[in-house]
PDB file of C-alpha atoms in Angstrom:
ATOM      1  CA  MET C1396     159.178 194.906   9.423  1.00 61.00           C
ATOM      2  CA  CYS C1397     155.929 196.852   9.067  1.00 88.00           C
ATOM      3  CA  ARG C1398     152.737 195.986   7.178  1.00 93.00           C
ATOM      4  CA  HIS C1399     151.070 197.937   4.391  1.00 97.00           C
ATOM      5  CA  ILE C1400     148.144 197.926   2.009  1.00 98.00           C
ATOM      6  CA  ALA C1401     147.021 199.761  -1.132  1.00 98.00           C
ATOM      7  CA  TYR C1402     143.491 199.852  -2.529  1.00 98.00           C
ATOM      8  CA  LEU C1403     142.018 201.056  -5.819  1.00 98.00           C
ATOM      9  CA  GLY C1404     138.325 200.776  -6.668  1.00 97.00           C
ATOM     10  CA  PRO C1405     134.917 202.195  -5.837  1.00 97.00           C
ATOM     11  CA  ALA C1406     134.964 204.500  -2.834  1.00 97.00           C
ATOM     12  CA  ARG C1407     134.986 202.639   0.480  1.00 97.00           C
ATOM     13  CA  SER C1408     135.315 203.880   4.017  1.00 98.00           C
ATOM     14  CA  LEU C1409     138.722 203.716   5.667  1.00 98.00           C
ATOM     15  CA  ALA C1410     137.066 201.572   8.325  1.00 98.00           C
ATOM     16  CA  ASP C1411     136.045 199.017   5.712  1.00 98.00           C
ATOM     17  CA  LEU C1412     139.560 198.953   4.272  1.00 98.00           C
ATOM     18  CA  LEU C1413     141.694 199.210   7.410  1.00 98.00           C
ATOM     19  CA  THR C1414     139.895 198.288  10.623  1.00 97.00           C
ATOM     20  CA  GLU C1415     136.877 196.032  10.114  1.00 97.00           C
ATOM     21  CA  ARG C1416     138.245 193.006   8.219  1.00 95.00           C
ATOM     22  CA  ASP C1417     139.175 189.758   9.976  1.00 92.00           C
ATOM     23  CA  ASN C1418     142.869 190.469   9.429  1.00 95.00           C
ATOM     24  CA  ALA C1419     142.659 194.207   8.821  1.00 96.00           C
ATOM     25  CA  LEU C1420     145.707 196.449   9.030  1.00 96.00           C
ATOM     26  CA  LEU C1421     144.552 197.404  12.527  1.00 96.00           C
ATOM     27  CA  THR C1422     144.749 193.747  13.575  1.00 94.00           C
ATOM     28  CA  GLN C1423     148.144 193.397  11.904  1.00 93.00           C
ATOM     29  CA  SER C1424     149.442 196.202  14.103  1.00 93.00           C
ATOM     30  CA  TRP C1425     149.288 193.905  17.149  1.00 90.00           C
ATOM     31  CA  ALA C1426     148.894 190.395  15.662  1.00 78.00           C
ATOM     32  CA  PRO C1427     150.555 190.142  12.227  1.00 78.00           C
ATOM     33  CA  CYS C1428     150.533 186.721  10.615  1.00 76.00           C
ATOM     34  CA  ASP C1429     153.602 186.776   8.374  1.00 70.00           C
ATOM     35  CA  MET C1430     156.464 188.882   9.748  1.00 61.00           C
ATOM     36  CA  ARG C1431     159.034 186.180   8.854  1.00 65.00           C
ATOM     37  CA  GLY C1432     161.307 186.959  11.745  1.00 58.00           C
ATOM     38  CA  GLY C1433     161.121 190.714  11.276  1.00 59.00           C
ATOM     39  CA  GLY C1434     159.593 191.576  14.635  1.00 63.00           C
ATOM     40  CA  THR C1435     156.400 190.621  16.440  1.00 71.00           C
ATOM     41  CA  VAL C1436     154.197 193.733  16.460  1.00 82.00           C
ATOM     42  CA  ASN C1437     153.851 196.939  14.456  1.00 85.00           C
ATOM     43  CA  ALA C1438     153.403 199.458  17.254  1.00 90.00           C
ATOM     44  CA  ASP C1439     155.870 202.202  16.291  1.00 93.00           C
ATOM     45  CA  GLY C1440     153.414 204.334  14.378  1.00 96.00           C
ATOM     46  CA  PHE C1441     151.143 204.266  11.373  1.00 98.00           C
ATOM     47  CA  GLY C1442     150.012 206.372   8.461  1.00 98.00           C
ATOM     48  CA  VAL C1443     147.241 206.565   5.891  1.00 98.00           C
ATOM     49  CA  GLY C1444     147.073 208.466   2.626  1.00 98.00           C
ATOM     50  CA  TRP C1445     144.001 208.785   0.440  1.00 98.00           C
ATOM     51  CA  TYR C1446     142.863 210.634  -2.652  1.00 97.00           C
ATOM     52  CA  ALA C1447     139.900 212.973  -2.375  1.00 91.00           C
ATOM     53  CA  ASP C1448     138.686 215.611  -4.839  1.00 81.00           C
ATOM     54  CA  THR C1449     142.135 217.187  -5.280  1.00 74.00           C
ATOM     55  CA  GLU C1450     145.109 215.904  -7.226  1.00 75.00           C
ATOM     56  CA  GLN C1451     147.280 215.823  -4.111  1.00 88.00           C
ATOM     57  CA  PRO C1452     146.583 213.036  -1.619  1.00 96.00           C
ATOM     58  CA  VAL C1453     145.556 213.667   1.976  1.00 96.00           C
ATOM     59  CA  ARG C1454     147.806 212.127   4.647  1.00 97.00           C
ATOM     60  CA  TYR C1455     147.482 211.299   8.346  1.00 97.00           C
ATOM     61  CA  ARG C1456     150.372 209.749  10.298  1.00 97.00           C
ATOM     62  CA  ARG C1457     151.280 209.279  13.944  1.00 97.00           C
ATOM     63  CA  SER C1458     154.148 207.696  15.883  1.00 97.00           C
ATOM     64  CA  VAL C1459     151.779 205.813  18.215  1.00 97.00           C
ATOM     65  CA  PRO C1460     150.138 202.400  17.756  1.00 96.00           C
ATOM     66  CA  MET C1461     147.103 202.607  15.495  1.00 97.00           C
ATOM     67  CA  TRP C1462     144.873 201.050  18.161  1.00 95.00           C
ATOM     68  CA  THR C1463     145.597 203.881  20.607  1.00 96.00           C
ATOM     69  CA  ASP C1464     144.494 206.723  18.317  1.00 97.00           C
ATOM     70  CA  ALA C1465     140.789 207.113  19.058  1.00 96.00           C
ATOM     71  CA  ASN C1466     140.541 210.151  16.797  1.00 95.00           C
ATOM     72  CA  PHE C1467     141.816 208.180  13.825  1.00 96.00           C
ATOM     73  CA  LEU C1468     139.525 205.245  14.503  1.00 94.00           C
ATOM     74  CA  ALA C1469     136.567 207.649  14.552  1.00 95.00           C
ATOM     75  CA  LEU C1470     137.801 209.313  11.366  1.00 95.00           C
ATOM     76  CA  CYS C1471     137.888 205.961   9.587  1.00 96.00           C
ATOM     77  CA  GLY C1472     134.129 205.679   9.648  1.00 94.00           C
ATOM     78  CA  ALA C1473     133.631 209.142   8.202  1.00 96.00           C
ATOM     79  CA  VAL C1474     136.177 209.158   5.352  1.00 97.00           C
ATOM     80  CA  SER C1475     135.754 207.271   2.076  1.00 97.00           C
ATOM     81  CA  SER C1476     138.044 207.052  -0.922  1.00 97.00           C
ATOM     82  CA  GLY C1477     138.614 205.027  -4.055  1.00 97.00           C
ATOM     83  CA  ALA C1478     142.413 205.110  -3.665  1.00 97.00           C
ATOM     84  CA  VAL C1479     144.175 204.463  -0.356  1.00 98.00           C
ATOM     85  CA  LEU C1480     147.647 203.517   0.865  1.00 98.00           C
ATOM     86  CA  ALA C1481     148.223 202.758   4.546  1.00 98.00           C
ATOM     87  CA  ALA C1482     150.951 201.278   6.720  1.00 97.00           C
ATOM     88  CA  VAL C1483     151.746 200.287  10.296  1.00 97.00           C
ATOM     89  CA  ARG C1484     155.365 200.465  11.456  1.00 95.00           C
ATOM     90  CA  SER C1485     157.806 198.259  13.318  1.00 91.00           C
ATOM     91  CA  ALA C1486     160.861 200.483  13.623  1.00 91.00           C
ATOM     92  CA  THR C1487     164.294 199.057  12.917  1.00 88.00           C
ATOM     93  CA  VAL C1488     166.542 199.264  15.982  1.00 85.00           C
ATOM     94  CA  GLY C1489     168.396 202.578  15.995  1.00 86.00           C
ATOM     95  CA  MET C1490     165.905 204.436  13.814  1.00 92.00           C
ATOM     96  CA  PRO C1491     163.728 207.165  15.352  1.00 93.00           C
ATOM     97  CA  VAL C1492     160.104 206.666  16.376  1.00 95.00           C
ATOM     98  CA  ILE C1493     158.621 209.957  15.170  1.00 96.00           C
ATOM     99  CA  ASP C1494     155.609 210.944  13.074  1.00 97.00           C
ATOM    100  CA  THR C1495     157.683 211.805  10.008  1.00 97.00           C
ATOM    101  CA  ALA C1496     159.339 208.376   9.944  1.00 97.00           C
ATOM    102  CA  CYS C1497     155.973 206.721   9.277  1.00 97.00           C
ATOM    103  CA  ALA C1498     154.733 205.835   5.819  1.00 98.00           C
ATOM    104  CA  PRO C1499     153.185 206.833   3.577  1.00 98.00           C
ATOM    105  CA  PHE C1500     155.686 209.337   2.287  1.00 98.00           C
ATOM    106  CA  THR C1501     154.346 211.757  -0.260  1.00 97.00           C
ATOM    107  CA  GLY C1502     155.359 214.231  -2.918  1.00 92.00           C
ATOM    108  CA  ASP C1503     153.582 215.552  -5.997  1.00 88.00           C
ATOM    109  CA  GLN C1504     150.715 213.103  -6.591  1.00 94.00           C
ATOM    110  CA  TRP C1505     152.490 210.061  -5.087  1.00 97.00           C
ATOM    111  CA  LEU C1506     152.133 207.970  -1.954  1.00 98.00           C
ATOM    112  CA  PHE C1507     154.967 205.572  -1.023  1.00 98.00           C
ATOM    113  CA  SER C1508     155.582 202.899   1.602  1.00 98.00           C
ATOM    114  CA  HIS C1509     158.423 200.488   2.387  1.00 97.00           C
ATOM    115  CA  ASN C1510     157.886 197.230   4.274  1.00 94.00           C
ATOM    116  CA  GLY C1511     161.267 195.785   5.293  1.00 93.00           C
ATOM    117  CA  ARG C1512     164.775 196.963   6.112  1.00 94.00           C
ATOM    118  CA  ILE C1513     168.076 197.757   4.425  1.00 97.00           C
ATOM    119  CA  THR C1514     171.032 195.821   5.794  1.00 96.00           C
ATOM    120  CA  ASP C1515     174.227 197.560   6.897  1.00 97.00           C
ATOM    121  CA  TRP C1516     172.413 200.899   7.086  1.00 96.00           C
ATOM    122  CA  PRO C1517     173.538 203.579   6.468  1.00 96.00           C
ATOM    123  CA  ASP C1518     176.932 202.616   5.019  1.00 97.00           C
ATOM    124  CA  SER C1519     175.465 200.354   2.338  1.00 98.00           C
ATOM    125  CA  MET C1520     173.479 203.266   0.878  1.00 98.00           C
ATOM    126  CA  ALA C1521     176.285 205.822   0.712  1.00 97.00           C
ATOM    127  CA  VAL C1522     176.883 205.304  -3.024  1.00 97.00           C
ATOM    128  CA  LEU C1523     173.243 205.780  -3.981  1.00 97.00           C
ATOM    129  CA  ALA C1524     172.711 208.648  -1.551  1.00 98.00           C
ATOM    130  CA  ALA C1525     175.692 210.474  -3.057  1.00 97.00           C
ATOM    131  CA  GLY C1526     173.773 210.733  -6.337  1.00 96.00           C
ATOM    132  CA  LEU C1527     170.955 212.766  -4.799  1.00 97.00           C
ATOM    133  CA  PRO C1528     170.838 216.567  -4.826  1.00 97.00           C
ATOM    134  CA  VAL C1529     172.036 217.898  -1.474  1.00 97.00           C
ATOM    135  CA  THR C1530     168.671 219.576  -0.894  1.00 96.00           C
ATOM    136  CA  ASP C1531     166.926 216.199  -1.158  1.00 96.00           C
ATOM    137  CA  LEU C1532     169.160 214.808   1.575  1.00 96.00           C
ATOM    138  CA  LEU C1533     168.673 217.867   3.759  1.00 96.00           C
ATOM    139  CA  THR C1534     164.889 217.609   3.512  1.00 96.00           C
ATOM    140  CA  LEU C1535     164.410 213.891   4.204  1.00 97.00           C
ATOM    141  CA  ASP C1536     161.317 213.262   6.312  1.00 97.00           C
ATOM    142  CA  ALA C1537     163.465 211.291   8.769  1.00 97.00           C
ATOM    143  CA  PRO C1538     166.941 209.704   9.000  1.00 96.00           C
ATOM    144  CA  THR C1539     165.630 206.254   8.032  1.00 97.00           C
ATOM    145  CA  ASP C1540     166.118 203.748   5.243  1.00 97.00           C
ATOM    146  CA  SER C1541     162.507 204.140   4.086  1.00 97.00           C
ATOM    147  CA  ALA C1542     162.755 207.914   3.807  1.00 98.00           C
ATOM    148  CA  LEU C1543     165.940 207.604   1.763  1.00 98.00           C
ATOM    149  CA  LEU C1544     164.314 205.041  -0.535  1.00 98.00           C
ATOM    150  CA  TRP C1545     161.508 207.523  -1.167  1.00 98.00           C
ATOM    151  CA  ALA C1546     163.962 210.322  -1.950  1.00 98.00           C
ATOM    152  CA  LEU C1547     165.848 208.083  -4.374  1.00 98.00           C
ATOM    153  CA  LEU C1548     162.675 206.902  -6.073  1.00 98.00           C
ATOM    154  CA  ARG C1549     161.127 210.349  -6.345  1.00 98.00           C
ATOM    155  CA  HIS C1550     164.344 211.739  -7.841  1.00 97.00           C
ATOM    156  CA  ARG C1551     164.426 209.012 -10.491  1.00 98.00           C
ATOM    157  CA  ILE C1552     160.820 209.613 -11.468  1.00 98.00           C
ATOM    158  CA  SER C1553     161.283 213.374 -11.630  1.00 96.00           C
ATOM    159  CA  SER C1554     164.368 212.811 -13.773  1.00 97.00           C
ATOM    160  CA  GLY C1555     162.271 211.023 -16.406  1.00 97.00           C
ATOM    161  CA  ALA C1556     162.204 207.327 -15.509  1.00 97.00           C
ATOM    162  CA  THR C1557     158.847 205.615 -15.698  1.00 98.00           C
ATOM    163  CA  PRO C1558     157.537 204.764 -12.213  1.00 98.00           C
ATOM    164  CA  GLU C1559     157.664 201.037 -12.960  1.00 98.00           C
ATOM    165  CA  ASP C1560     161.244 201.139 -14.227  1.00 97.00           C
ATOM    166  CA  ALA C1561     162.306 203.428 -11.380  1.00 98.00           C
ATOM    167  CA  VAL C1562     160.943 201.016  -8.764  1.00 98.00           C
ATOM    168  CA  ALA C1563     162.467 197.973 -10.478  1.00 98.00           C
ATOM    169  CA  ALA C1564     165.903 199.546 -10.824  1.00 97.00           C
ATOM    170  CA  LEU C1565     165.942 200.894  -7.284  1.00 98.00           C
ATOM    171  CA  VAL C1566     165.063 197.569  -5.700  1.00 98.00           C
ATOM    172  CA  THR C1567     167.635 195.597  -7.671  1.00 97.00           C
ATOM    173  CA  GLU C1568     170.376 198.172  -7.043  1.00 97.00           C
ATOM    174  CA  VAL C1569     169.699 198.353  -3.310  1.00 98.00           C
ATOM    175  CA  ALA C1570     169.589 194.551  -3.085  1.00 97.00           C
ATOM    176  CA  ALA C1571     172.971 194.331  -4.821  1.00 97.00           C
ATOM    177  CA  LEU C1572     174.554 196.895  -2.491  1.00 98.00           C
ATOM    178  CA  ALA C1573     172.881 195.557   0.663  1.00 98.00           C
ATOM    179  CA  PRO C1574     172.347 191.788   0.334  1.00 97.00           C
ATOM    180  CA  GLY C1575     169.753 190.404   2.682  1.00 96.00           C
ATOM    181  CA  SER C1576     167.610 193.525   2.575  1.00 96.00           C
ATOM    182  CA  ARG C1577     163.842 193.184   2.591  1.00 95.00           C
ATOM    183  CA  LEU C1578     162.346 195.450  -0.027  1.00 97.00           C
ATOM    184  CA  ASN C1579     158.579 195.348  -0.307  1.00 96.00           C
ATOM    185  CA  LEU C1580     157.633 198.719  -1.774  1.00 98.00           C
ATOM    186  CA  LEU C1581     154.243 200.220  -2.594  1.00 98.00           C
ATOM    187  CA  LEU C1582     153.853 203.275  -4.817  1.00 98.00           C
ATOM    188  CA  THR C1583     150.598 204.783  -6.066  1.00 98.00           C
ATOM    189  CA  ASP C1584     149.299 207.876  -7.814  1.00 97.00           C
ATOM    190  CA  GLY C1585     145.671 206.950  -7.154  1.00 96.00           C
ATOM    191  CA  GLU C1586     145.303 205.211 -10.516  1.00 96.00           C
ATOM    192  CA  THR C1587     148.019 202.538 -10.452  1.00 98.00           C
ATOM    193  CA  VAL C1588     149.745 200.621  -7.662  1.00 98.00           C
ATOM    194  CA  ILE C1589     153.295 199.400  -8.177  1.00 98.00           C
ATOM    195  CA  GLY C1590     154.566 196.940  -5.583  1.00 98.00           C
ATOM    196  CA  THR C1591     157.557 194.683  -5.056  1.00 98.00           C
ATOM    197  CA  ALA C1592     158.055 191.409  -3.208  1.00 97.00           C
ATOM    198  CA  TRP C1593     161.717 191.009  -2.261  1.00 97.00           C
ATOM    199  CA  ASP C1594     162.428 188.583   0.561  1.00 93.00           C
ATOM    200  CA  HIS C1595     159.069 189.291   2.171  1.00 88.00           C
ATOM    201  CA  ALA C1596     155.379 188.563   1.586  1.00 92.00           C
ATOM    202  CA  LEU C1597     153.005 190.460  -0.687  1.00 96.00           C
ATOM    203  CA  SER C1598     149.564 189.408  -1.943  1.00 97.00           C
ATOM    204  CA  VAL C1599     146.986 190.679  -4.429  1.00 98.00           C
ATOM    205  CA  LEU C1600     143.194 190.491  -4.447  1.00 98.00           C
ATOM    206  CA  SER C1601     141.735 191.525  -7.802  1.00 96.00           C
ATOM    207  CA  GLY C1602     138.023 192.029  -8.398  1.00 94.00           C
ATOM    208  CA  VAL C1603     135.853 193.235 -11.265  1.00 94.00           C
ATOM    209  CA  ASP C1604     136.603 196.913 -10.667  1.00 95.00           C
ATOM    210  CA  ASP C1605     138.914 196.972  -7.668  1.00 97.00           C
ATOM    211  CA  VAL C1606     142.268 195.669  -6.481  1.00 98.00           C
ATOM    212  CA  VAL C1607     144.078 195.313  -3.154  1.00 98.00           C
ATOM    213  CA  VAL C1608     147.839 194.862  -2.782  1.00 98.00           C
ATOM    214  CA  ALA C1609     148.849 194.023   0.782  1.00 97.00           C
ATOM    215  CA  SER C1610     151.546 192.512   2.984  1.00 95.00           C
ATOM    216  CA  GLU C1611     148.924 190.069   4.265  1.00 95.00           C
ATOM    217  CA  PRO C1612     145.468 189.072   3.019  1.00 96.00           C
ATOM    218  CA  TRP C1613     142.750 190.754   5.065  1.00 96.00           C
ATOM    219  CA  ASP C1614     140.559 187.630   5.022  1.00 95.00           C
ATOM    220  CA  ASP C1615     140.487 184.040   3.760  1.00 94.00           C
ATOM    221  CA  ASP C1616     139.035 184.838   0.323  1.00 95.00           C
ATOM    222  CA  PRO C1617     140.503 182.189  -2.026  1.00 96.00           C
ATOM    223  CA  ARG C1618     141.030 184.816  -4.732  1.00 96.00           C
ATOM    224  CA  TRP C1619     144.062 186.231  -2.893  1.00 97.00           C
ATOM    225  CA  GLN C1620     147.244 185.441  -4.810  1.00 97.00           C
ATOM    226  CA  PRO C1621     150.798 185.734  -3.502  1.00 97.00           C
ATOM    227  CA  VAL C1622     153.181 187.836  -5.560  1.00 97.00           C
ATOM    228  CA  PRO C1623     156.204 185.639  -6.365  1.00 97.00           C
ATOM    229  CA  ASP C1624     159.366 186.594  -4.529  1.00 97.00           C
ATOM    230  CA  ARG C1625     161.628 189.029  -6.369  1.00 97.00           C
ATOM    231  CA  HIS C1626     158.802 190.172  -8.604  1.00 98.00           C
ATOM    232  CA  LEU C1627     157.196 193.530  -9.233  1.00 98.00           C
ATOM    233  CA  VAL C1628     153.423 193.861  -9.536  1.00 98.00           C
ATOM    234  CA  VAL C1629     151.520 196.559 -11.421  1.00 98.00           C
ATOM    235  CA  ALA C1630     147.857 196.768 -10.412  1.00 98.00           C
ATOM    236  CA  THR C1631     144.991 198.910 -11.666  1.00 97.00           C
ATOM    237  CA  ARG C1632     141.240 198.727 -11.231  1.00 96.00           C
ATOM    238  CA  SER C1633     141.053 196.729 -14.467  1.00 92.00           C
ATOM    239  CA  GLY C1634     143.940 194.286 -14.202  1.00 95.00           C
ATOM    240  CA  VAL C1635     147.166 193.022 -12.662  1.00 97.00           C
ATOM    241  CA  ARG C1636     150.483 191.955 -14.126  1.00 97.00           C
ATOM    242  CA  THR C1637     153.819 190.915 -12.655  1.00 97.00           C
ATOM    243  CA  ARG C1638     157.422 191.339 -13.727  1.00 96.00           C
ATOM    244  CA  ASP C1639     160.405 189.244 -12.742  1.00 97.00           C
ATOM    245  CA  LEU C1640     162.921 191.580 -11.124  1.00 97.00           C
ATOM    246  CA  THR C1641     165.763 189.174 -11.870  1.00 93.00           C
ATOM    247  CA  ASP C1642     164.974 189.328 -15.605  1.00 81.00           C
ATOM    248  CA  HIS C1643     163.856 192.775 -16.774  1.00 51.00           C
ATOM    249  CA  THR C1644     162.637 191.347 -20.071  1.00 44.00           C
ATOM    250  CA  THR C1645     160.145 188.912 -18.518  1.00 43.00           C
ATOM    251  CA  LYS C1646     156.544 189.899 -17.854  1.00 50.00           C
ATOM    252  CA  THR C1647     153.691 187.641 -16.823  1.00 50.00           C
ATOM    253  CA  GLY C1648     150.037 188.159 -16.026  1.00 56.00           C
ATOM    254  CA  MET C1649     148.150 187.367 -12.821  1.00 60.00           C
ATOM    255  CA  THR C1650     144.550 186.244 -13.030  1.00 46.00           C
TER     256      THR C1650
END
């Protein structure tokens, strides 16, 4: 079912964020703690996106286990950023194990990741996919549920929806068409992280000037808070709030 993490705050090395913690994303690639029946390891690839001095994020992704990529592990100690999104992948049976199937997906200033699966793929998504421009379908990164989710989300944002509303609407529509789907999404532009917890785990660690949103806590810090199921979280360096996805009028804060 994959694992992912987003960070906003003072610049930190990728090693600090992804490989050196007690339960870092690297560890979650071979020993995840909370897959909830969605596989046992995340060895079908990985990807990392980070924001440097340009508006467009930098991305690195491979279809091999993170622990086998010595070049990436060396890179982690040399690269620092104040905005990072990374994921490790457990491929759904029948979907390809290729570099371009790995999150994060990107376009314009965005980075996107999906932790979970869509049930009854691809038939359940035919109605939503039919609303996309043909060129968007022809240029999908890969024939996977996650790549289609990114195309749908990007199209809604480019058509004028706010990122928060686009994420909320997409998750609820997909869940209605494909009951039983697991839809933990992460979207960031380097300034804000929008995430969803839908039938899978998501947690937030908020500090004075930084925030982490992750499938699993990277340590036992008591400040980690679980995002309630079927909620959306909006996180910035200065604060966090949640929104009930079953009631679009309800918003609550997380401290």
